[in-house]
Amino acid sequence: MNRCSQMRGLLKLSVRAVSCVPRRPCSGGRPPAPLGARVLTDPRDIFQHNMWDHVQWTEEETEEARQKAEQNSEEKIPVEEQSKYYREAHKYWDRFYEMHQRKFFRNRTWLFTEFPELLPPDAADLCRPEQEQDLCSESGSREKQQLCGSCTLTSHMDTFPGQHAAFRILEVGCGAGNSVFPIISTIRGSKAFLYCCDFSSQAIELIQEHPDYDPAVCHAFVRDICDTTSPFPFPHESLDIILVVFVLSAIHPARRAQDVVTSLAGFLKQGGIMLFRDYGRYDLAQLRFKKGQCLSENFYTRQDGTCVYFFTKDEVHHLFSNAGLEELQNLEDRRLQVNRGKKVVMHRVWIQSKYRKPYLIPD
Ligand SMILES: C[S@@+](CC[C@H](N)C(=O)[O-])C[C@H]1O[C@@H](n2cnc3c(N)ncnc32)[C@H](O)[C@@H]1O
């Protein structure tokens, strides 16, 4: 194919990409996320950005992607060889962090624009200890009860890190802290507290040794979220937000993802929100896998032994709604990534979702 026809193909693709632009929904009464503003309307502009938003796929593109995924998953890794990827998953991630340290993932700069729910509400004064008695005795004020974390807790735990915080966030599978440090710098000085865990002790060491790690606002600990019987260092129904970004994809969906989500949901307060972002079905990363790396449908192992699943929106919906959570947002984020140097375009697909624990309506 000569350069001219390559360019024509590219332009055709990008024009199709913008035929219908969905609006991003607001969630929780907050403003819509600003990401998603780079909409390609004139194909001649394609090389002006390195990413275009709200890309629509044609039927041919979907079919081509389906065939590629079918081909690269034709040969499955034999079942008897598969168990090591589950049993030793934390060791593969330990090696990953030994090798890459903090350098592999970029800081999640989109975090607060896509997930403004992470920002502590303006509740700084609500939880001063002398006010707790008054607030707790006020019946029927759900909002205030939610803001005042420590007074709503009925727990066997006498003390726990972050117990006096007004707003508690947990990040699971936090890795080397690409979300943790942006969150720490944002909540410092507020009444919020961040917990973060990962089953890789290497990753947690990288966080604890980081110059910005501060036990006054953050508690990092080693924890396998698939082990749903071990305790967490905070009580049930004590969290306002649980952040689940690019971690459920590392867990076999049919094996444990549902148990993980259900057990995590137990730690949310009523009205607390689970924020999710992860790989979507037919993302470039899925289509790039070679034969011989597939463990089961849409689940693969990389050369380094770490695993990755590619979700559909419906699967994510089932995971969260089966855990008793209600949908605030569940969208497919389809983009066109442009390598301007090499003049190549690639389809990216992520799923982004927000699910809330419903308030109990008293009889
Ligand atoms: C793709 S990385 C994402 C890291 C981080 N969430 C981010 O977005 O930068 C996946 C992370 O999940 C962690 N992980 C995978 N399975 C886990 C499990 N069962 N329990 C806790 N952490 C897990 C890995 O160690 C790794 O740090």
Short mmCIF file of C-alpha atoms and ligand atoms in Angstrom, two decimals:
data_model
loop_
_atom_site.label_atom_id
_atom_site.label_comp_id
_atom_site.label_asym_id
_atom_site.label_seq_id
_atom_site.Cartn_x
_atom_site.Cartn_y
_atom_site.Cartn_z
CA MET A 1 0.00 0.00 0.00
CA ASN A 2 1.50 3.36 -0.95
CA ARG A 3 1.60 6.32 1.42
CA CYS A 4 -1.31 8.08 -0.31
CA SER A 5 -3.72 5.18 0.04
CA GLN A 6 -2.55 4.65 3.62
CA MET A 7 -3.46 8.26 4.37
CA ARG A 8 -6.83 7.91 2.61
CA GLY A 9 -7.62 4.83 4.75
CA LEU A 10 -6.62 6.72 7.83
CA LEU A 11 -8.80 9.69 7.05
CA LYS A 12 -11.78 7.48 6.21
CA LEU A 13 -11.36 5.77 9.56
CA SER A 14 -11.20 8.99 11.47
CA VAL A 15 -14.26 10.51 9.78
CA ARG A 16 -16.25 7.43 10.72
CA ALA A 17 -14.87 7.79 14.19
CA VAL A 18 -16.86 10.90 14.96
CA SER A 19 -20.22 10.29 13.36
CA CYS A 20 -21.99 10.20 16.71
CA VAL A 21 -20.62 11.80 19.83
CA PRO A 22 -22.16 10.63 23.08
CA ARG A 23 -22.35 13.07 25.96
CA ARG A 24 -20.55 12.12 29.08
CA PRO A 25 -23.01 11.74 31.89
CA CYS A 26 -22.70 13.66 35.14
CA SER A 27 -22.37 11.54 38.20
CA GLY A 28 -23.49 12.24 41.70
CA GLY A 29 -24.63 15.75 40.81
CA ARG A 30 -21.07 16.78 39.97
CA PRO A 31 -20.02 18.40 36.70
CA PRO A 32 -19.31 16.14 33.69
CA ALA A 33 -15.69 15.12 33.27
CA PRO A 34 -13.85 17.38 30.86
CA LEU A 35 -11.83 14.58 29.27
CA GLY A 36 -13.41 13.71 26.01
CA ALA A 37 -13.26 17.16 24.49
CA ARG A 38 -10.89 16.23 21.68
CA VAL A 39 -13.39 15.29 19.02
CA LEU A 40 -12.15 14.86 15.49
CA THR A 41 -14.50 16.61 13.09
CA ASP A 42 -12.13 17.26 10.20
CA PRO A 43 -9.98 14.27 9.18
CA ARG A 44 -7.22 16.61 8.05
CA ASP A 45 -6.65 17.45 11.72
CA ILE A 46 -5.86 13.90 12.73
CA PHE A 47 -2.18 14.57 13.50
CA GLN A 48 -2.90 17.63 15.61
CA HIS A 49 -3.45 15.55 18.76
CA ASN A 50 -2.03 12.29 19.97
CA MET A 51 -5.46 11.12 21.20
CA TRP A 52 -9.05 11.60 19.95
CA ASP A 53 -12.10 10.91 22.10
CA HIS A 54 -15.55 9.36 21.57
CA VAL A 55 -14.51 7.22 18.65
CA GLN A 56 -17.23 5.10 17.07
CA TRP A 57 -16.23 1.80 15.48
CA THR A 58 -17.72 0.63 12.23
CA GLU A 59 -19.10 -2.89 11.92
CA GLU A 60 -16.04 -3.88 9.85
CA GLU A 61 -13.66 -2.61 12.52
CA THR A 62 -15.53 -4.50 15.22
CA GLU A 63 -15.52 -7.66 13.14
CA GLU A 64 -11.80 -7.29 12.36
CA ALA A 65 -11.03 -6.87 16.06
CA ARG A 66 -13.20 -9.88 16.97
CA GLN A 67 -11.33 -12.02 14.45
CA LYS A 68 -7.92 -10.90 15.74
CA ALA A 69 -8.93 -11.78 19.30
CA GLU A 70 -10.33 -15.12 18.12
CA GLN A 71 -7.06 -15.90 16.34
CA ASN A 72 -4.78 -14.98 19.22
CA SER A 73 -6.87 -17.05 21.64
CA GLU A 74 -7.17 -20.15 19.44
CA GLU A 75 -4.41 -21.91 21.36
CA LYS A 76 -4.92 -21.86 25.11
CA ILE A 77 -2.12 -22.42 27.58
CA PRO A 78 -2.63 -26.00 28.86
CA VAL A 79 -4.71 -26.10 32.04
CA GLU A 80 -1.96 -27.90 34.01
CA GLU A 81 0.41 -24.99 33.30
CA GLN A 82 -2.12 -22.32 34.20
CA SER A 83 -2.27 -22.65 37.98
CA LYS A 84 1.14 -21.02 38.50
CA TYR A 85 -0.21 -17.76 37.06
CA TYR A 86 -2.85 -17.63 39.81
CA ARG A 87 -0.84 -19.19 42.64
CA GLU A 88 2.26 -17.08 42.09
CA ALA A 89 0.65 -13.94 40.75
CA HIS A 90 2.16 -11.75 43.48
CA LYS A 91 5.67 -13.05 42.66
CA TYR A 92 5.32 -12.03 39.01
CA TRP A 93 4.23 -8.54 40.11
CA ASP A 94 7.10 -8.39 42.64
CA ARG A 95 9.55 -9.10 39.80
CA PHE A 96 7.78 -6.48 37.69
CA TYR A 97 8.34 -3.79 40.35
CA GLU A 98 11.91 -4.97 41.06
CA MET A 99 12.66 -4.41 37.40
CA HIS A 100 10.66 -1.27 36.62
CA GLN A 101 10.58 0.38 40.06
CA ARG A 102 8.38 3.48 39.79
CA LYS A 103 9.05 4.07 36.12
CA PHE A 104 6.50 1.92 34.23
CA PHE A 105 3.10 3.56 34.79
CA ARG A 106 2.57 7.28 34.44
CA ASN A 107 0.89 9.31 37.16
CA ARG A 108 -2.88 9.18 36.70
CA THR A 109 -3.30 12.80 35.66
CA TRP A 110 -6.95 12.19 34.68
CA LEU A 111 -7.83 11.02 38.18
CA PHE A 112 -9.61 14.10 39.55
CA THR A 113 -11.19 15.19 36.29
CA GLU A 114 -12.73 11.77 35.68
CA PHE A 115 -13.30 10.96 39.34
CA PRO A 116 -14.13 14.24 41.11
CA GLU A 117 -15.81 12.04 43.78
CA LEU A 118 -12.28 11.55 45.15
CA LEU A 119 -12.15 15.14 46.30
CA PRO A 120 -13.04 15.32 49.98
CA PRO A 121 -16.39 17.08 50.40
CA ASP A 122 -16.40 20.38 52.18
CA ALA A 123 -16.91 18.70 55.53
CA ALA A 124 -13.85 19.80 57.37
CA ASP A 125 -15.73 21.05 60.41
CA LEU A 126 -18.31 18.31 60.70
CA CYS A 127 -16.18 15.75 62.44
CA ARG A 128 -14.48 17.67 65.19
CA PRO A 129 -14.73 15.30 68.19
CA GLU A 130 -16.83 17.72 70.26
CA GLN A 131 -19.43 17.82 67.47
CA GLU A 132 -19.70 14.09 66.98
CA GLN A 133 -22.17 13.52 69.80
CA ASP A 134 -24.61 16.08 68.40
CA LEU A 135 -24.39 14.79 64.88
CA CYS A 136 -24.89 11.17 65.82
CA SER A 137 -27.97 11.91 67.83
CA GLU A 138 -29.61 13.68 64.90
CA SER A 139 -31.86 11.10 63.35
CA GLY A 140 -32.68 11.02 59.66
CA SER A 141 -29.67 13.04 58.49
CA ARG A 142 -28.05 10.57 56.16
CA GLU A 143 -25.81 13.10 54.53
CA LYS A 144 -24.30 14.20 57.78
CA GLN A 145 -23.90 10.64 58.95
CA GLN A 146 -22.03 9.83 55.78
CA LEU A 147 -19.67 12.77 56.15
CA CYS A 148 -18.94 11.99 59.76
CA GLY A 149 -17.14 8.70 59.28
CA SER A 150 -16.13 7.83 62.80
CA CYS A 151 -19.51 8.31 64.44
CA THR A 152 -21.42 5.96 62.13
CA LEU A 153 -19.05 3.06 62.71
CA THR A 154 -20.17 0.15 64.77
CA SER A 155 -16.97 -1.77 65.05
CA HIS A 156 -14.97 -4.12 67.20
CA MET A 157 -11.88 -2.03 66.30
CA ASP A 158 -10.92 0.31 69.10
CA THR A 159 -8.39 2.21 67.09
CA PHE A 160 -7.35 2.08 63.47
CA PRO A 161 -5.31 4.31 61.16
CA GLY A 162 -7.44 7.14 59.84
CA GLN A 163 -10.19 6.59 62.42
CA HIS A 164 -10.73 10.33 62.98
CA ALA A 165 -10.92 11.14 59.29
CA ALA A 166 -14.14 12.57 57.88
CA PHE A 167 -13.59 11.00 54.46
CA ARG A 168 -11.83 7.70 53.81
CA ILE A 169 -10.53 6.45 50.48
CA LEU A 170 -9.11 3.00 49.73
CA GLU A 171 -7.13 2.21 46.60
CA VAL A 172 -6.76 -1.51 45.88
CA GLY A 173 -3.91 -2.76 43.67
CA CYS A 174 -2.19 0.59 44.03
CA GLY A 175 1.12 -0.52 42.48
CA ALA A 176 3.97 1.97 42.87
CA GLY A 177 1.60 4.82 43.72
CA ASN A 178 0.69 6.51 40.45
CA SER A 179 -2.70 7.40 41.91
CA VAL A 180 -1.59 7.42 45.56
CA PHE A 181 0.76 10.42 45.33
CA PRO A 182 -1.61 12.67 43.36
CA ILE A 183 -4.28 11.83 45.97
CA ILE A 184 -1.94 12.49 48.92
CA SER A 185 -0.98 15.88 47.59
CA THR A 186 -4.66 16.76 47.07
CA ILE A 187 -6.02 15.63 50.45
CA ARG A 188 -3.16 16.93 52.59
CA GLY A 189 -4.59 19.48 55.01
CA SER A 190 -8.14 18.16 54.64
CA LYS A 191 -9.98 15.70 56.93
CA ALA A 192 -9.48 12.88 54.43
CA PHE A 193 -7.38 9.74 54.82
CA LEU A 194 -6.11 7.34 52.16
CA TYR A 195 -5.54 3.59 52.51
CA CYS A 196 -3.76 1.76 49.74
CA CYS A 197 -2.86 -1.88 49.29
CA ASP A 198 -1.24 -4.21 46.83
CA PHE A 199 -0.27 -7.89 47.04
CA SER A 200 3.22 -7.04 45.81
CA SER A 201 5.40 -6.21 48.82
CA GLN A 202 7.87 -4.60 46.38
CA ALA A 203 5.19 -2.15 45.26
CA ILE A 204 4.26 -1.27 48.84
CA GLU A 205 7.94 -0.71 49.74
CA LEU A 206 8.25 1.68 46.81
CA ILE A 207 5.30 3.64 48.20
CA GLN A 208 6.52 3.65 51.80
CA GLU A 209 10.01 4.78 50.73
CA HIS A 210 8.72 7.59 48.53
CA PRO A 211 9.62 11.04 49.93
CA ASP A 212 5.96 12.14 49.74
CA TYR A 213 4.63 9.16 51.71
CA ASP A 214 3.12 10.48 54.93
CA PRO A 215 1.55 8.14 57.52
CA ALA A 216 -0.49 11.08 58.83
CA VAL A 217 -2.60 10.97 55.65
CA CYS A 218 -1.93 7.53 54.17
CA HIS A 219 -1.60 3.93 55.28
CA ALA A 220 -0.02 1.57 52.72
CA PHE A 221 -0.14 -2.18 53.38
CA VAL A 222 0.37 -5.53 51.67
CA ARG A 223 -2.91 -7.33 50.98
CA ASP A 224 -4.15 -9.83 48.41
CA ILE A 225 -7.69 -8.71 47.61
CA CYS A 226 -8.55 -12.22 46.40
CA ASP A 227 -8.08 -13.44 49.95
CA THR A 228 -11.46 -12.28 51.14
CA THR A 229 -11.06 -13.73 54.65
CA SER A 230 -8.04 -11.71 55.90
CA PRO A 231 -8.92 -8.53 57.79
CA PHE A 232 -8.47 -4.98 56.50
CA PRO A 233 -7.11 -2.32 58.87
CA PHE A 234 -10.47 -0.51 59.02
CA PRO A 235 -14.01 -1.62 59.90
CA HIS A 236 -16.88 -2.59 57.61
CA GLU A 237 -18.96 0.28 56.23
CA SER A 238 -16.19 2.79 56.96
CA LEU A 239 -15.10 3.92 53.48
CA ASP A 240 -16.43 6.73 51.30
CA ILE A 241 -14.57 5.74 48.14
CA ILE A 242 -12.89 2.61 46.81
CA LEU A 243 -10.66 3.16 43.80
CA VAL A 244 -10.22 0.11 41.55
CA VAL A 245 -8.07 1.10 38.58
CA PHE A 246 -6.33 -1.42 36.33
CA VAL A 247 -6.40 -4.11 38.99
CA LEU A 248 -9.45 -6.33 38.43
CA SER A 249 -8.07 -7.05 34.96
CA ALA A 250 -5.13 -8.79 36.66
CA ILE A 251 -7.48 -11.26 38.36
CA HIS A 252 -9.16 -14.18 36.62
CA PRO A 253 -12.71 -12.88 36.05
CA ALA A 254 -14.46 -16.23 36.33
CA ARG A 255 -12.47 -17.19 39.40
CA ARG A 256 -12.49 -14.40 41.88
CA ALA A 257 -13.42 -10.99 40.51
CA GLN A 258 -17.02 -11.27 41.78
CA ASP A 259 -15.94 -12.35 45.28
CA VAL A 260 -13.45 -9.48 45.38
CA VAL A 261 -16.01 -6.83 44.41
CA THR A 262 -18.65 -8.23 46.77
CA SER A 263 -16.24 -8.31 49.68
CA LEU A 264 -14.93 -4.78 48.96
CA ALA A 265 -18.50 -3.45 48.77
CA GLY A 266 -18.92 -4.48 52.43
CA PHE A 267 -16.37 -1.80 53.40
CA LEU A 268 -18.28 1.05 51.74
CA LYS A 269 -20.52 3.25 53.85
CA GLN A 270 -24.08 3.63 52.62
CA GLY A 271 -23.77 6.14 49.80
CA GLY A 272 -20.07 5.27 49.36
CA ILE A 273 -18.83 4.89 45.78
CA MET A 274 -16.64 2.39 43.94
CA LEU A 275 -14.66 4.02 41.10
CA PHE A 276 -13.47 1.69 38.36
CA ARG A 277 -11.34 2.09 35.25
CA ASP A 278 -9.76 -0.79 33.33
CA TYR A 279 -9.03 -2.38 29.95
CA GLY A 280 -11.98 -2.80 27.57
CA ARG A 281 -12.70 -5.59 25.08
CA TYR A 282 -10.64 -5.32 21.85
CA ASP A 283 -8.31 -2.67 23.19
CA LEU A 284 -5.05 -2.45 21.26
CA ALA A 285 -3.32 -4.27 24.15
CA GLN A 286 -5.60 -7.30 23.59
CA LEU A 287 -5.21 -7.42 19.84
CA ARG A 288 -1.41 -7.22 20.11
CA PHE A 289 -1.16 -10.56 21.98
CA LYS A 290 0.44 -13.38 20.03
CA LYS A 291 -0.87 -16.94 19.89
CA GLY A 292 0.09 -19.04 22.91
CA GLN A 293 -0.48 -16.33 25.56
CA CYS A 294 -4.19 -16.92 26.13
CA LEU A 295 -5.36 -18.48 29.41
CA SER A 296 -9.11 -18.29 28.72
CA GLU A 297 -11.48 -16.13 26.67
CA ASN A 298 -10.21 -12.52 26.76
CA PHE A 299 -7.69 -13.36 29.50
CA TYR A 300 -3.99 -13.48 28.68
CA THR A 301 -0.60 -13.70 30.31
CA ARG A 302 2.16 -11.32 29.33
CA GLN A 303 5.80 -12.39 28.79
CA ASP A 304 6.57 -11.44 32.40
CA GLY A 305 3.84 -13.74 33.84
CA THR A 306 1.41 -10.97 34.84
CA CYS A 307 -2.15 -11.46 33.56
CA VAL A 308 -4.73 -9.20 31.97
CA TYR A 309 -8.45 -9.48 31.22
CA PHE A 310 -10.39 -7.27 28.78
CA PHE A 311 -13.86 -6.33 30.06
CA THR A 312 -17.13 -5.43 28.39
CA LYS A 313 -19.38 -2.80 29.90
CA ASP A 314 -22.04 -5.45 30.62
CA GLU A 315 -19.60 -7.65 32.51
CA VAL A 316 -18.56 -4.71 34.66
CA HIS A 317 -22.21 -3.88 35.29
CA HIS A 318 -22.88 -7.44 36.48
CA LEU A 319 -19.83 -7.45 38.76
CA PHE A 320 -20.93 -4.31 40.58
CA SER A 321 -24.68 -4.81 40.57
CA ASN A 322 -24.30 -8.40 41.83
CA ALA A 323 -22.43 -6.85 44.74
CA GLY A 324 -25.55 -4.81 45.56
CA LEU A 325 -24.27 -1.51 44.13
CA GLU A 326 -26.24 0.87 41.92
CA GLU A 327 -24.94 2.37 38.70
CA LEU A 328 -23.98 6.03 38.51
CA GLN A 329 -21.85 5.70 35.39
CA ASN A 330 -20.78 2.82 33.15
CA LEU A 331 -19.23 3.81 29.88
CA GLU A 332 -16.96 2.56 27.18
CA ASP A 333 -14.18 5.06 26.60
CA ARG A 334 -13.13 4.49 22.99
CA ARG A 335 -10.27 6.55 21.65
CA LEU A 336 -7.96 6.86 18.71
CA GLN A 337 -4.33 7.02 19.77
CA VAL A 338 -2.09 8.69 17.21
CA ASN A 339 1.63 8.16 16.84
CA ARG A 340 2.39 11.39 15.06
CA GLY A 341 6.03 10.45 14.38
CA LYS A 342 5.21 7.13 12.72
CA LYS A 343 1.84 8.32 11.33
CA VAL A 344 0.04 5.35 12.87
CA VAL A 345 -3.38 5.28 14.56
CA MET A 346 -4.52 2.71 17.12
CA HIS A 347 -7.82 2.00 18.84
CA ARG A 348 -7.89 2.17 22.62
CA VAL A 349 -10.82 0.94 24.73
CA TRP A 350 -11.28 1.40 28.45
CA ILE A 351 -14.29 0.87 30.70
CA GLN A 352 -15.00 3.54 33.26
CA SER A 353 -17.64 3.02 35.92
CA LYS A 354 -18.99 4.43 39.17
CA TYR A 355 -21.25 2.39 41.42
CA ARG A 356 -22.79 3.46 44.70
CA LYS A 357 -23.85 1.52 47.77
CA PRO A 358 -27.51 2.33 48.28
CA TYR A 359 -28.81 3.95 51.44
CA LEU A 360 -30.91 1.67 53.59
CA ILE A 361 -34.43 3.01 53.80
CA PRO A 362 -35.66 2.51 57.39
CA ASP A 363 -39.01 0.66 57.72
C1 LIG B 1 -1.64 -2.84 36.07
S1 LIG B 1 -1.08 -2.58 37.73
C2 LIG B 1 -1.96 -1.09 38.12
C3 LIG B 1 -1.38 -0.36 39.29
C4 LIG B 1 -2.18 0.88 39.70
N1 LIG B 1 -3.56 0.57 40.04
C5 LIG B 1 -2.14 1.90 38.60
O1 LIG B 1 -3.17 2.11 37.93
O2 LIG B 1 -1.08 2.49 38.38
C6 LIG B 1 -1.99 -3.83 38.60
C7 LIG B 1 -1.67 -3.85 40.08
O3 LIG B 1 -2.58 -4.71 40.74
C8 LIG B 1 -1.87 -5.46 41.70
N2 LIG B 1 -2.64 -6.68 41.96
C9 LIG B 1 -2.96 -7.65 41.07
N3 LIG B 1 -3.68 -8.62 41.67
C10 LIG B 1 -3.83 -8.24 42.98
C11 LIG B 1 -4.45 -8.83 44.10
N4 LIG B 1 -5.06 -10.03 44.00
N5 LIG B 1 -4.42 -8.18 45.29
C12 LIG B 1 -3.79 -6.96 45.39
N6 LIG B 1 -3.15 -6.37 44.36
C13 LIG B 1 -3.18 -7.00 43.15
C14 LIG B 1 -0.50 -5.70 41.07
O4 LIG B 1 0.50 -6.02 42.01
C15 LIG B 1 -0.27 -4.37 40.38
O5 LIG B 1 0.39 -3.47 41.23
#
